[in-house]
Amino acid sequence: MATIYDIAKEAGVSIATVSKVINQTGRISDKTRQHVMEVMKRLNYQPSVVASALTKKRTYTIGLLVPDLANPFFAEIARSVEDRAHELGYNLVICNTDNDLNKEERYTNLLRQKSADGIILATGVRSSASLKKLLQQKQAIAVIARDMPALAVDTVLVDDFLGGYLAASHLLELGHRHIAVISEDLEVMSSRDRVRGYRQALEEADVPFEEKWVRVSAFQLQDGKETAGRLLDEPDRPTAIFACNDLLAIGAIQAARERGLAVPRDLSVVGFDNTVLAGIIDPPLTTIAQPIQEMGRQVVNLISQEINGEKNAKQRVVLVPELVVRESTGQWGA
Amino acid sequence: MATIYDIAKEAGVSIATVSKVINQTGRISDKTRQHVMEVMKRLNYQPSVVASALTKKRTYTIGLLVPDLANPFFAEIARSVEDRAHELGYNLVICNTDNDLNKEERYTNLLRQKSADGIILATGVRSSASLKKLLQQKQAIAVIARDMPALAVDTVLVDDFLGGYLAASHLLELGHRHIAVISEDLEVMSSRDRVRGYRQALEEADVPFEEKWVRVSAFQLQDGKETAGRLLDEPDRPTAIFACNDLLAIGAIQAARERGLAVPRDLSVVGFDNTVLAGIIDPPLTTIAQPIQEMGRQVVNLISQEINGEKNAKQRVVLVPELVVRESTGQWGA
DNA sequence: ATGAAAGCGCTAACAG
DNA sequence: CTGTTAGCGCTTTCAT
């Protein structure tokens, strides 16, 4: 591989000059610039990012921590983040944490050793302690699809409260009065907000909120299926279920099917996220759409500003979720 | 951030000594080793991978080129590759190529500039020209889930011929005689092999192979749906469809449904890949499973050996696909 | 407008 | 067993 020295020698100039034409800094005569560029092309020269990182302290690399790429929601997040990152000249290092605190810490350490310019978190981060440490180290950090309200950190997310509200309102309008919620984890802010939104909608409609309709489940399809199953087996079963993500919603649909309940005739189901899955299953899933593209775009914008020191204060971008009506919900009693 | 100099000074030794304890090279007395390690811990020192990469020529980074992370098959591939890479001490840089030759080239150039230790290709690579160039540059390369038979390159894939054979045999056993295939792209080796396997099964069963049953489609769900729709609208419609990936298969199921055909009663469908989707849709999809976990594991092993120069010859690992029978296929005429 | 030279943080002979 | 020193490839003053 050609180095800057090879170019300098071949072009009959100093390496400083070559460096300047590469980075478009300093003042270089048009003539030498042309000439140097011609030589670089001819020798197929590509500046070493590693060497330049050593001096400039920039690697043009961003780390992305997700719980699990095999989960379509996070895969779509990763895709949109990568798209924007690439546009801005960054590469993306992907890390699967399985929501495991140790793994999170190992990855963030690794990323630091590799001088990643920034880290985007889509992962659980149960304890904000480790996040705090990162921020103190002046790591550029941004959070997507998670809320860390106690921390001053750039964040992009959807209005979860509104999302829950929209879901419940939709079901109420369809005449449902027994609406259960399957939530991921009430420790996590976004889940809690979704439930709060649901509750608000109920109260506005003068439908009493009952604790027994709120169930917590792990986040996999199977968990949703079991939780929904338990709900449906009770004598006073719900006529509608609002699941806090699409996977859980699909689990609910499967649980219904196993019990001979038709969706939406006997049970309406609404999900959250609007992943590809929502359009694929049968019946197509009514769900609350997160604008994943836009979210990815915005986190990368935020962290890029952070990296470039173009920001004074941390920002919190709250995007608006939308109800996407498909075929898993229907009029109750129709 | 503490540097090796800080540690050396604090520990009262030379940087060479510190370097040696970090890398466990040379001979260091137990006493100084302990001491140095204690100091490193105390100052929370983490060696800069960037600096060490500049001298050692290793970044512990591997690039992974996939067409699209939002496609579950590739997301699962990425997940399994990342798992193994991480175990072996590598980070993964993910690049979405959309099967676009320009993007592929841009990414591979970037990865070279960043001195990625190796590149794993799960992407189309239509022209083997660019691949050849990479190999000449002595880039460590490995290919997963794609066949480049003309090139000496480490490869991990499934026996596509056998996969096609298994799929068709299954349908034949169920009594089907009019079996259509929806293939992704006959230019691509793996698709071609799947069709060849299908053909072989037919011939062994004395069922005449007919060109008209072989249809080419783009690889998205929608494309599968349209192609399947066209097949089903013909007067002499197939009773079974073998789709060369799960997405296409799901499209076929949807096309059937739209036409009031029940799966599997009126139409049997078998897919390929066994992505999460296969278990999620209704009816659950009979499909040919690729051992994605194992494939990811093996490519990373291969490229790691390549990087470490532990290999003399290129290898081609062919794994065995398996028929997973679910509910989208059934006895014809039953 | 161009170049000489001092680093960036670490590794790897080589000396002692 | 430990330290000195010369790079790795590039950026950045500071002279000229």
XYZ file of C-alpha atoms in Angstrom, chain A residues 79 82-83 86, chain B residues 64-69 94-105 107-108 121-125:
29
model
C -30.438 -0.195 9.100
C -26.290 2.896 9.281
C -27.799 4.691 6.329
C -22.758 6.370 6.042
C -19.563 -7.390 6.958
C -21.270 -6.504 3.705
C -24.941 -7.414 3.507
C -27.568 -6.270 1.048
C -30.003 -5.095 3.690
C -30.090 -5.518 7.447
C -21.780 -3.480 9.125
C -22.397 -2.173 5.645
C -25.685 -2.215 3.747
C -25.014 -2.484 0.069
C -28.513 -2.869 -1.360
C -26.717 -5.131 -3.807
C -25.427 -2.004 -5.450
C -22.029 -2.406 -7.028
C -20.999 1.157 -6.342
C -21.868 0.916 -2.703
C -19.988 -2.327 -2.438
C -16.927 -0.702 -3.831
C -17.505 0.215 1.425
C -14.631 -2.040 0.595
C -19.333 -10.786 2.022
C -22.956 -11.775 2.248
C -23.818 -9.420 -0.536
C -24.547 -10.048 -4.153
C -21.216 -9.349 -5.768
